[in-house]
Structures are given as C-alpha cells and as structure tokens.
Short mmCIF file of C-alpha atoms in Angstrom, two decimals:
data_model
loop_
_atom_site.label_atom_id
_atom_site.label_comp_id
_atom_site.label_asym_id
_atom_site.label_seq_id
_atom_site.Cartn_x
_atom_site.Cartn_y
_atom_site.Cartn_z
CA UNK A 7 48.53 52.72 172.52
CA UNK A 8 48.11 55.55 175.01
CA UNK A 9 48.29 59.35 174.49
CA UNK A 10 51.23 61.20 176.02
CA UNK A 11 50.90 64.52 177.88
CA UNK A 12 52.39 66.19 174.78
CA UNK A 13 49.52 64.94 172.60
CA UNK A 14 46.91 66.02 175.14
CA UNK A 15 48.40 69.53 175.34
CA UNK A 16 48.44 69.84 171.55
CA UNK A 17 44.80 68.79 171.39
CA UNK A 18 43.86 71.32 174.08
CA UNK A 19 45.47 74.08 172.02
CA UNK A 20 42.70 73.60 169.47
CA UNK A 21 40.06 74.54 172.04
CA UNK A 22 40.52 78.38 171.94
CA UNK A 23 40.07 78.68 168.12
CA UNK A 24 37.01 76.43 168.28
CA UNK A 25 35.49 78.53 171.08
CA UNK A 26 36.25 81.81 169.26
CA UNK A 27 34.70 80.48 166.04
CA UNK A 28 31.32 81.56 167.46
CA UNK A 29 32.44 85.16 166.87
CA UNK A 30 34.76 84.55 163.90
CA UNK A 31 33.54 81.53 161.87
CA UNK A 32 36.74 81.40 159.83
CA UNK A 33 38.62 80.21 162.92
CA UNK A 34 36.86 76.83 162.75
CA UNK A 35 38.74 76.04 159.54
CA UNK A 36 42.00 77.03 161.20
CA UNK A 37 41.21 74.71 164.12
CA UNK A 38 40.34 71.85 161.78
CA UNK A 39 43.57 72.31 159.82
CA UNK A 40 45.51 72.31 163.10
CA UNK A 41 43.81 69.09 164.22
CA UNK A 42 44.59 67.45 160.89
CA UNK A 43 48.27 68.31 161.38
CA UNK A 44 48.19 66.89 164.92
CA UNK A 45 46.46 63.74 163.63
CA UNK A 46 49.13 63.38 160.96
CA UNK A 47 51.90 63.70 163.52
CA UNK A 48 50.18 61.14 165.73
CA UNK A 49 49.80 58.69 162.85
CA UNK A 50 53.43 59.20 161.86
CA UNK A 51 54.49 58.59 165.45
CA UNK A 52 52.53 55.34 165.48
CA UNK A 53 54.09 54.18 162.20
CA UNK A 54 57.65 55.18 163.08
CA UNK A 55 57.64 53.68 166.60
CA UNK A 56 59.36 50.27 166.89
CA UNK A 57 56.94 47.38 166.92
CA UNK A 58 56.81 45.23 170.07
CA UNK A 59 58.13 42.31 168.02
CA UNK A 60 61.32 44.30 167.38
CA UNK A 61 62.11 44.34 171.11
CA UNK A 62 63.10 41.12 172.83
CA UNK A 63 62.88 40.78 176.61
CA UNK A 64 64.48 38.14 178.84
CA UNK A 65 64.71 37.86 182.63
CA UNK A 66 67.91 36.41 184.11
CA UNK A 67 68.55 35.42 187.74
CA UNK A 68 70.07 32.63 189.79
CA UNK A 69 68.25 29.33 189.60
CA UNK A 70 68.09 29.40 193.40
CA UNK A 71 67.23 32.64 195.17
CA UNK A 72 68.67 33.07 198.66
CA UNK A 73 66.59 33.76 201.74
CA UNK A 74 67.14 37.11 203.43
CA UNK A 75 69.73 38.22 200.85
CA UNK A 76 69.69 40.82 198.08
CA UNK A 77 69.22 38.70 194.95
CA UNK A 78 70.03 40.35 191.63
CA UNK A 79 67.36 40.21 188.92
CA UNK A 80 68.42 41.31 185.43
CA UNK A 81 65.97 42.06 182.60
CA UNK A 82 67.75 42.07 179.24
CA UNK A 83 66.15 44.13 176.44
CA UNK A 84 67.37 43.81 172.85
CA UNK A 85 66.35 46.52 170.34
CA UNK A 86 66.27 45.26 166.74
CA UNK A 87 64.86 48.52 165.35
CA UNK A 88 66.78 51.47 163.81
CA UNK A 89 65.46 53.88 166.46
CA UNK A 90 66.31 54.49 170.10
CA UNK A 91 63.69 53.30 172.57
CA UNK A 92 63.00 55.24 175.80
CA UNK A 93 61.12 52.86 178.04
CA UNK A 94 59.60 52.24 181.44
CA UNK A 95 59.53 48.62 182.54
CA UNK A 96 57.64 46.76 185.22
CA UNK A 97 58.61 43.20 186.08
CA UNK A 98 55.92 41.14 187.80
CA UNK A 99 58.04 39.60 190.55
CA UNK A 100 56.33 37.64 193.38
CA UNK A 101 54.39 40.06 195.57
CA UNK A 102 55.84 38.44 198.71
CA UNK A 103 59.32 39.74 197.81
CA UNK A 104 60.38 43.22 198.93
CA UNK A 105 62.21 44.87 196.01
CA UNK A 106 64.32 48.00 195.64
CA UNK A 107 62.41 49.18 192.52
CA UNK A 108 58.82 49.00 191.32
CA UNK A 109 59.49 50.35 187.81
CA UNK A 110 62.73 50.65 185.84
CA UNK A 111 63.46 53.28 183.19
CA UNK A 112 66.14 53.59 180.56
CA UNK A 113 66.95 53.95 176.87
CA UNK A 114 67.97 51.24 174.40
CA UNK A 115 70.12 52.51 171.50
CA UNK A 116 69.29 51.29 168.01
CA UNK A 117 70.42 47.71 167.36
CA UNK A 118 71.75 47.43 170.89
CA UNK A 119 71.10 45.70 174.21
CA UNK A 120 70.21 47.19 177.60
CA UNK A 121 70.31 45.48 181.01
CA UNK A 122 67.84 46.68 183.64
CA UNK A 123 68.73 45.51 187.15
CA UNK A 124 66.97 45.39 190.49
CA UNK A 125 67.13 43.30 193.66
CA UNK A 126 64.57 41.25 195.58
CA UNK A 127 64.90 40.08 199.17
CA UNK A 128 62.77 36.98 199.87
CA UNK A 129 61.69 36.61 203.49
CA UNK A 130 60.30 33.06 203.31
CA UNK A 131 61.65 29.89 201.78
CA UNK A 132 59.59 27.86 199.34
CA UNK A 133 58.17 27.94 195.80
CA UNK A 134 57.17 31.19 194.10
CA UNK A 135 56.40 32.42 190.60
CA UNK A 136 57.42 35.38 188.46
CA UNK A 137 54.88 36.87 186.07
CA UNK A 138 55.28 38.66 182.74
CA UNK A 139 57.32 41.75 181.88
CA UNK A 140 55.33 44.87 180.90
CA UNK A 141 57.12 47.43 178.73
CA UNK A 142 55.91 50.94 177.92
CA UNK A 143 57.83 53.17 175.49
CA UNK A 144 57.34 56.44 173.57
CA UNK A 145 57.21 56.93 169.83
CA UNK A 146 59.98 59.01 168.22
CA UNK A 147 57.74 62.11 168.10
CA UNK A 148 56.57 61.70 171.68
CA UNK A 149 52.86 61.63 170.79
CA UNK A 150 51.96 58.08 171.81
CA UNK A 151 52.93 55.52 174.41
CA UNK A 152 53.02 51.93 173.23
CA UNK A 153 52.56 49.21 175.86
CA UNK A 154 53.44 45.56 175.36
CA UNK A 155 53.39 42.50 177.59
CA UNK A 156 56.14 39.94 177.13
CA UNK A 157 55.49 36.40 178.39
CA UNK A 158 58.11 35.60 181.03
CA UNK A 159 56.20 33.63 183.67
CA UNK A 160 58.47 31.17 185.47
CA UNK A 161 58.68 29.40 188.79
CA UNK A 162 61.49 30.02 191.25
CA UNK A 163 62.60 28.43 194.50
CA UNK A 164 63.83 30.36 197.51
CA UNK A 165 66.57 28.40 199.26
CA UNK A 166 68.56 29.08 202.40
CA UNK A 167 71.22 31.72 201.92
CA UNK A 168 73.50 30.14 199.30
CA UNK A 169 74.97 33.58 198.60
CA UNK A 170 76.66 33.39 202.00
CA UNK A 171 78.25 30.11 200.92
CA UNK A 172 79.57 31.70 197.72
CA UNK A 173 80.86 34.64 199.72
CA UNK A 174 82.66 32.23 202.06
CA UNK A 175 84.31 30.55 199.06
CA UNK A 176 85.48 33.86 197.63
CA UNK A 177 86.83 35.20 200.91
CA UNK A 178 88.50 31.88 201.72
CA UNK A 179 90.46 32.03 198.44
CA UNK A 180 91.57 35.56 199.26
CA UNK A 181 92.37 34.80 202.90
CA UNK A 182 89.78 37.34 204.08
CA UNK A 183 87.46 35.18 206.19
CA UNK A 184 87.60 37.70 209.02
CA UNK A 185 85.20 39.85 206.98
CA UNK A 186 82.55 37.19 207.73
CA UNK A 187 83.41 37.26 211.42
CA UNK A 188 85.27 33.94 211.16
CA UNK A 189 88.50 33.33 212.97
CA UNK A 190 90.52 30.69 211.11
CA UNK A 191 91.87 28.37 213.80
CA UNK A 192 94.94 26.32 213.14
CA UNK A 193 96.65 24.69 216.09
CA UNK A 194 99.78 22.91 214.91
CA UNK A 195 100.65 19.77 216.73
CA UNK A 196 97.03 19.20 217.75
CA UNK A 197 95.16 16.29 216.23
CA UNK A 198 96.14 12.85 215.10
CA UNK A 199 96.49 13.18 211.32
CA UNK A 200 100.00 13.75 209.98
CA UNK A 201 100.43 16.96 207.95
CA UNK A 202 104.16 17.62 207.28
CA UNK A 203 107.74 17.57 208.52
CA UNK A 204 109.67 20.77 209.24
CA UNK A 205 112.72 22.00 211.08
CA UNK A 206 112.49 21.87 214.86
CA UNK A 207 112.22 25.22 216.69
CA UNK A 208 112.82 25.94 220.39
CA UNK A 209 109.09 26.59 220.88
CA UNK A 210 108.10 23.07 219.75
CA UNK A 211 107.22 20.35 222.22
CA UNK A 212 109.97 17.77 222.67
CA UNK A 213 107.57 14.92 221.94
CA UNK A 214 106.94 16.29 218.42
CA UNK A 215 110.47 15.44 217.27
CA UNK A 216 110.46 12.84 214.49
CA UNK A 217 113.56 10.76 215.34
CA UNK A 218 113.77 8.87 212.05
CA UNK A 219 113.73 12.09 210.01
CA UNK A 220 116.17 13.66 212.48
CA UNK A 221 118.60 10.76 211.99
CA UNK A 222 118.37 10.98 208.19
CA UNK A 223 118.89 14.74 208.01
CA UNK A 224 121.32 15.02 210.94
CA UNK A 225 119.35 17.92 212.44
CA UNK A 226 116.22 18.09 214.64
CA UNK A 227 113.02 17.61 212.60
CA UNK A 228 109.51 18.13 214.05
CA UNK A 229 106.26 16.64 212.79
CA UNK A 230 103.11 18.73 212.36
CA UNK A 231 99.71 17.17 212.81
CA UNK A 232 96.30 18.51 211.82
CA UNK A 233 92.76 17.89 212.92
CA UNK A 234 91.43 14.56 211.73
CA UNK A 235 89.22 14.39 208.66
CA UNK A 236 86.25 12.08 208.06
CA UNK A 237 84.65 13.01 211.36
CA UNK A 238 80.89 13.28 211.74
CA UNK A 239 78.66 16.32 212.15
CA UNK A 240 74.86 16.28 212.48
CA UNK A 241 72.73 19.44 212.32
CA UNK A 242 69.54 18.86 214.35
CA UNK A 243 67.00 21.62 213.69
CA UNK A 244 63.99 22.29 215.91
CA UNK A 245 60.94 23.14 213.75
CA UNK A 246 58.52 23.61 216.65
CA UNK A 247 56.53 26.69 217.63
CA UNK A 248 59.42 28.35 219.51
CA UNK A 249 61.34 28.71 216.22
CA UNK A 250 58.53 30.57 214.44
CA UNK A 251 58.72 34.05 216.08
CA UNK A 252 60.59 36.54 213.90
CA UNK A 253 63.83 38.28 214.77
CA UNK A 254 63.80 41.27 212.46
CA UNK A 255 62.55 40.20 209.03
CA UNK A 256 63.30 36.48 209.36
CA UNK A 257 62.06 33.71 211.63
CA UNK A 258 64.39 32.08 214.13
CA UNK A 259 64.10 28.93 212.03
CA UNK A 260 65.37 30.81 208.97
CA UNK A 261 68.50 31.91 210.83
CA UNK A 262 69.02 28.32 212.00
CA UNK A 263 68.64 26.95 208.47
CA UNK A 264 71.04 29.52 206.96
CA UNK A 265 73.62 28.76 209.66
CA UNK A 266 73.23 24.99 209.28
CA UNK A 267 73.80 25.31 205.54
CA UNK A 268 77.01 27.35 205.91
CA UNK A 269 78.28 25.08 208.69
CA UNK A 270 77.62 22.01 206.55
CA UNK A 271 79.50 23.52 203.63
CA UNK A 272 82.52 24.38 205.78
CA UNK A 273 82.55 20.89 207.31
CA UNK A 274 82.27 19.18 203.93
CA UNK A 275 85.22 21.23 202.65
CA UNK A 276 87.25 19.85 205.55
CA UNK A 277 86.45 16.27 204.61
CA UNK A 278 83.91 15.59 207.37
CA UNK A 279 80.68 13.64 207.08
CA UNK A 280 77.60 15.86 207.51
CA UNK A 281 73.99 14.85 208.17
CA UNK A 282 70.69 16.51 208.99
CA UNK A 283 67.78 15.93 211.33
CA UNK A 284 64.68 18.17 211.34
CA UNK A 285 61.98 17.60 213.94
CA UNK A 286 58.95 19.03 215.69
CA UNK A 287 56.72 16.69 217.73
CA UNK A 288 58.30 13.88 215.69
CA UNK A 289 61.07 13.52 213.11
CA UNK A 290 60.28 15.32 209.86
CA UNK A 291 63.49 14.89 207.85
CA UNK A 292 66.58 12.79 208.27
CA UNK A 293 69.62 12.79 205.96
CA UNK A 294 72.32 10.28 207.00
CA UNK A 295 75.81 11.73 207.35
CA UNK A 296 77.97 11.53 204.24
CA UNK A 297 80.74 13.58 202.72
CA UNK A 298 81.41 15.09 199.32
CA UNK A 299 79.80 17.73 197.13
CA UNK A 300 76.63 15.72 196.34
CA UNK A 301 75.83 15.69 200.06
CA UNK A 302 75.66 19.48 200.13
CA UNK A 303 73.01 19.45 197.39
CA UNK A 304 71.02 16.81 199.29
CA UNK A 305 71.10 18.96 202.41
CA UNK A 306 70.08 22.04 200.42
CA UNK A 307 67.06 20.25 198.93
CA UNK A 308 66.01 19.05 202.39
CA UNK A 309 66.30 22.52 203.93
CA UNK A 310 64.81 24.79 201.26
CA UNK A 311 61.15 24.30 202.22
CA UNK A 312 61.48 23.47 205.91
CA UNK A 313 58.73 25.37 207.78
CA UNK A 314 57.90 25.78 211.50
CA UNK A 315 54.90 23.97 212.93
CA UNK A 316 52.52 25.14 215.69
CA UNK A 317 53.43 22.28 218.04
CA UNK A 318 55.79 21.77 220.93
CA UNK A 319 59.07 20.22 219.83
CA UNK A 320 59.87 16.83 221.35
CA UNK A 321 63.63 16.80 221.82
CA UNK A 322 63.52 13.35 223.39
CA UNK A 323 61.98 11.70 220.32
CA UNK A 324 64.46 13.44 218.02
CA UNK A 325 67.60 12.70 220.02
CA UNK A 326 66.63 9.05 220.61
CA UNK A 327 65.98 8.67 216.89
CA UNK A 328 69.39 10.16 216.16
CA UNK A 329 71.19 8.04 218.76
CA UNK A 330 69.81 4.85 217.17
CA UNK A 331 71.06 5.80 213.69
CA UNK A 332 74.31 7.65 214.41
CA UNK A 333 76.52 5.06 216.07
CA UNK A 334 79.85 6.78 215.52
CA UNK A 335 80.82 9.68 217.74
CA UNK A 336 79.67 12.95 216.19
CA UNK A 337 79.30 16.64 216.88
CA UNK A 338 75.51 17.12 217.28
CA UNK A 339 74.64 20.77 216.64
CA UNK A 340 71.14 21.32 217.99
CA UNK A 341 69.41 24.51 216.79
CA UNK A 342 66.58 25.24 219.22
CA UNK A 343 65.25 27.83 221.64
CA UNK A 344 65.00 27.77 225.42
CA UNK A 345 61.60 28.11 227.03
CA UNK A 346 60.79 28.28 230.74
CA UNK A 347 63.09 26.29 233.05
CA UNK A 348 60.39 23.69 233.71
CA UNK A 349 59.76 23.15 229.98
CA UNK A 350 63.50 22.91 229.25
CA UNK A 351 64.09 20.20 231.87
CA UNK A 352 63.66 17.31 229.35
CA UNK A 353 66.16 18.96 227.01
CA UNK A 354 68.81 19.04 229.75
CA UNK A 355 68.17 15.37 230.54
CA UNK A 356 68.37 14.19 226.93
CA UNK A 357 71.49 16.21 226.13
CA UNK A 358 73.21 14.80 229.22
CA UNK A 359 72.41 11.30 227.98
CA UNK A 360 73.59 12.18 224.47
CA UNK A 361 76.89 13.57 225.82
CA UNK A 362 77.97 10.05 226.90
CA UNK A 363 78.69 9.05 223.30
CA UNK A 364 78.61 12.29 221.28
CA UNK A 365 79.60 15.93 221.59
CA UNK A 366 76.40 18.02 221.76
CA UNK A 367 76.42 21.73 220.91
CA UNK A 368 73.19 23.59 221.73
CA UNK A 369 72.72 26.70 219.57
CA UNK A 370 70.16 29.39 220.47
CA UNK A 371 69.35 32.87 219.17
CA UNK A 372 69.34 35.50 221.89
CA UNK A 373 66.33 37.82 221.88
CA UNK A 374 67.45 41.35 220.87
CA UNK A 375 64.34 42.96 222.38
CA UNK A 376 64.99 41.43 225.80
CA UNK A 377 68.68 42.38 225.68
CA UNK A 378 67.80 45.92 224.64
CA UNK A 379 65.19 46.30 227.38
CA UNK A 380 67.62 45.03 230.01
CA UNK A 381 70.18 47.66 229.02
CA UNK A 382 67.87 50.67 228.86
CA UNK A 383 67.84 53.31 231.56
CA UNK A 384 64.65 53.44 233.64
CA UNK A 385 62.89 56.79 233.12
CA UNK A 386 59.53 55.92 234.68
CA UNK A 387 57.78 53.09 236.47
CA UNK A 388 56.78 51.34 233.23
CA UNK A 389 60.34 51.31 231.84
CA UNK A 390 61.62 50.17 235.25
CA UNK A 391 59.16 47.26 235.19
CA UNK A 392 60.20 46.30 231.62
CA UNK A 393 63.85 46.38 232.60
CA UNK A 394 63.25 44.22 235.68
CA UNK A 395 61.32 41.63 233.64
CA UNK A 396 64.00 41.61 230.91
CA UNK A 397 66.79 41.10 233.45
CA UNK A 398 64.84 38.26 235.06
CA UNK A 399 64.40 36.58 231.67
CA UNK A 400 68.11 36.93 230.93
CA UNK A 401 69.00 35.46 234.31
CA UNK A 402 66.73 32.46 233.66
CA UNK A 403 68.35 31.97 230.24
CA UNK A 404 71.85 32.09 231.71
CA UNK A 405 70.84 29.54 234.33
CA UNK A 406 69.53 27.20 231.63
CA UNK A 407 72.71 27.55 229.61
CA UNK A 408 74.80 26.84 232.72
CA UNK A 409 72.75 23.70 233.39
CA UNK A 410 73.35 22.53 229.83
CA UNK A 411 77.09 23.10 230.26
CA UNK A 412 77.13 21.13 233.51
CA UNK A 413 75.25 18.31 231.75
CA UNK A 414 78.10 17.99 229.24
CA UNK A 415 76.71 20.06 226.36
CA UNK A 416 78.45 23.03 224.81
CA UNK A 417 76.38 26.15 224.11
CA UNK A 418 76.34 29.05 221.67
CA UNK A 419 73.89 31.87 222.45
CA UNK A 420 74.41 34.89 220.20
CA UNK A 421 72.31 37.50 218.35
CA UNK A 422 70.80 36.45 215.03
CA UNK A 423 73.22 38.48 212.90
CA UNK A 424 76.18 36.74 214.56
CA UNK A 425 74.78 33.21 214.52
CA UNK A 426 76.59 31.85 211.43
CA UNK A 427 79.98 33.21 212.50
CA UNK A 428 79.50 32.05 216.10
CA UNK A 429 78.59 28.46 215.17
CA UNK A 430 81.26 28.04 212.47
CA UNK A 431 83.90 29.45 214.84
CA UNK A 432 82.81 26.96 217.50
CA UNK A 433 83.13 24.09 215.01
CA UNK A 434 86.59 25.21 213.87
CA UNK A 435 87.72 25.61 217.48
CA UNK A 436 86.52 22.12 218.42
CA UNK A 437 88.28 20.66 215.39
CA UNK A 438 91.53 22.41 216.28
CA UNK A 439 91.31 21.20 219.89
CA UNK A 440 90.73 17.60 218.82
CA UNK A 441 87.42 17.43 220.73
CA UNK A 442 85.71 15.38 218.04
#
C-alpha cells in the first residue's frame, strides 16, 4: 500500500503542535491524540478497501492484430465488492507498439463491470507479447493507495491489415465501396460466362440477342455475360533491400503485403484462384494458386512474418520459378521498386518474357519525398538543386515505367496511401475487360 497526498497532509498537520510543545508541553499530548486518530482512519481505510481478489481483470482483443491500423484493446474489470473503486490502470502492452494512452482511469460501481479501452498501432509484423495489468486504487477514505498486479501475460501476432479486409466486407454489403477508393466495375456483355437473360434495349449490341429466348417469348431478348470465374492470380512480392525503406511509419514491404492481402481477398470472393510468391535473392515462400476461404488463411499465415532482407532481389530467379509452376495463364501482380535504369534492365527483360504467356502487372510505391521536392518552389540555390534532382528522378522513373509498358507489362505507380485502392481497381478493370 502507498500513502495518498491526503494522508501526507494530515501527518504534516501534526508538525506544528509537536514543534510548539517545546514552549507548551501539553501540546505534545494533543499531537499524539491527533496522530492516533489519523492512524485509526488509515487502518480503517485499509480494512474497508476492496481486496485485490475482489477485483477481476481480463484483457480482450482480436486474436490477430493488424499492421498499421488502430487495434482496440479492452481491459474488463469486475468489482465483486460492495464499494465503488476509483482506479488507475496500466496495461503492459508491447513497447514496440505506439498507443493512445499510457494509463487509464475510471470508477467501477459496486458489483458492476467496467471496460477500459485504448488502441495500439503496430508498425512491424511478427510475434509480440503482452505483460501483466497493474491496478492502483484508493481506499474509501482516501488515505491509502492499494496496488495490485494481475497476471495477464499473453503472446500476440501482428498480421497484415485484416481490419481493411473486414472494412471491405462491411462496405461491400452496404454498397459503399467508394469510401475505400474502389470503383466497382461491371461491364455487361463483356466476358464469356453467362449471367442472365433480359429484355433487349436499343443500346444493346445486335450480337447479344438470344434468338432461342426471343422465339419463345415473341419479343427481343438479350443475354448478359460476366467476367469469367476460376481465373488465376499470383501475388509476387519483392523482399529485397529496396522494399525496406519506410514511407511514413511503415516499410514499402508492409504496404505491399497489406495490398496483396486485400487483393487476394477480393479475388477469392470472385471465385478466382490466388497464389503467392515471396522472393529476395532466391524464392522464400511459394503458395500454389487455389480458391476458397481456406486459401485466404494460408496466404495470411505466409504473409504475417514476411520481412525484408539486405540483399538485391533477383527477379529472374523468381519469375523463372513461377513460370515453371504456373502453367495456366494468370495475372502476375509483382510488388517491387524501381532502381536505376541499368539495374532495372533485367526486370524489363524478364517481364517481357513473362508477358508471352501471362498478364504481368508491376506495382510500385511512388516516393512522396521526391514528388514533394519536385513540386516545391525554388527559393534559393539549395532548393533549386533539390528540385532539379527530384525532377530528374521522376523522369527516370517514368521512362522505366514506359519501358515496362512497351515490354507488355501493365504498371501501377501510386502513393502508399492509395496503393490498395489502385491495385484492386486495376484487377477489377482487367476482369471487366476480359483481359485475363
């Protein structure tokens, strides 16, 4: 137990009578009687205060925390005593997690439950561990602070941003996908899979008339087709040194992993087969393309602890490995970064070779610092130099992207905060156009 400021002030009030007892000895008895009263109040406070065993503490959170998202942590406190408990709580969350609260305060009514909430925002994927919960509360007379530690140590895994997947599900049910930056694409009449019959309209193509249905119903009937299902999508993720630099709080690789996860989920919902390839100087992880809900969990387990490596990525090894195992035509979404033109030459060559049998889509994260420097006004010679260098770097990047397009590869180069929407929109557009 610890003394409160109230107890310390009451004890200090005994100092003047004790000091004056040198001149008036009778005051010492008054001081002693006062201290006895304070001691009695303190003892009563200790006896009346709820015992730690009368307070139960439990931490509740998702089994899988999401990278770069605000994850809710709830600490549930149950008071089994007949007195209200005013408390201050400190949860020992992993020190690597930024949190919006160090200590939480509140009051638990008698025989009631209180939920203390805060959020953590993990910045790295992997395995972490929560510690215990430390609770400090006052006695009913405010004389003492009682502190108790409740065992709550538990491991936790930080996965790619599964909260974004749940948000996609919710918005999709409500027809509000535009809030995620997604543009639902539905091109009727495009694709080879039959969807439905409907009345013919003057805007329909003549070749879409279904003559058998027209003869039966004695009026023009048109057939609608939708994009084929059971197509193949492979997310190829570069884990080399160029994916390690951060963009804001997260690494480029983290943005690629979050986007690959959301893209995989969207593709699996549409009945496509989805696979994964992660590589650096050689292949690190390969998940053959399959469809169905179990495949999403397999991809999630393969992605949750994927880390960058301080080596140069070998795109040739990865794409040859993929070409040997993925025989059917597929959309190959390559998450990488573009280096100097000379270093990117092998990538152009290998994507051109891959484009003969597959549809490659090269996804890169544009550098916000370079874009910002290129758009700033030059106020002095130093800022003029920075702007000139930034514009040169942007020109080189545009040239590389143009070369990839001429080699037969599609490209997506957007800021990090627009990456998921940009890639998913590209996938939906390609599906609607029947490019797969």
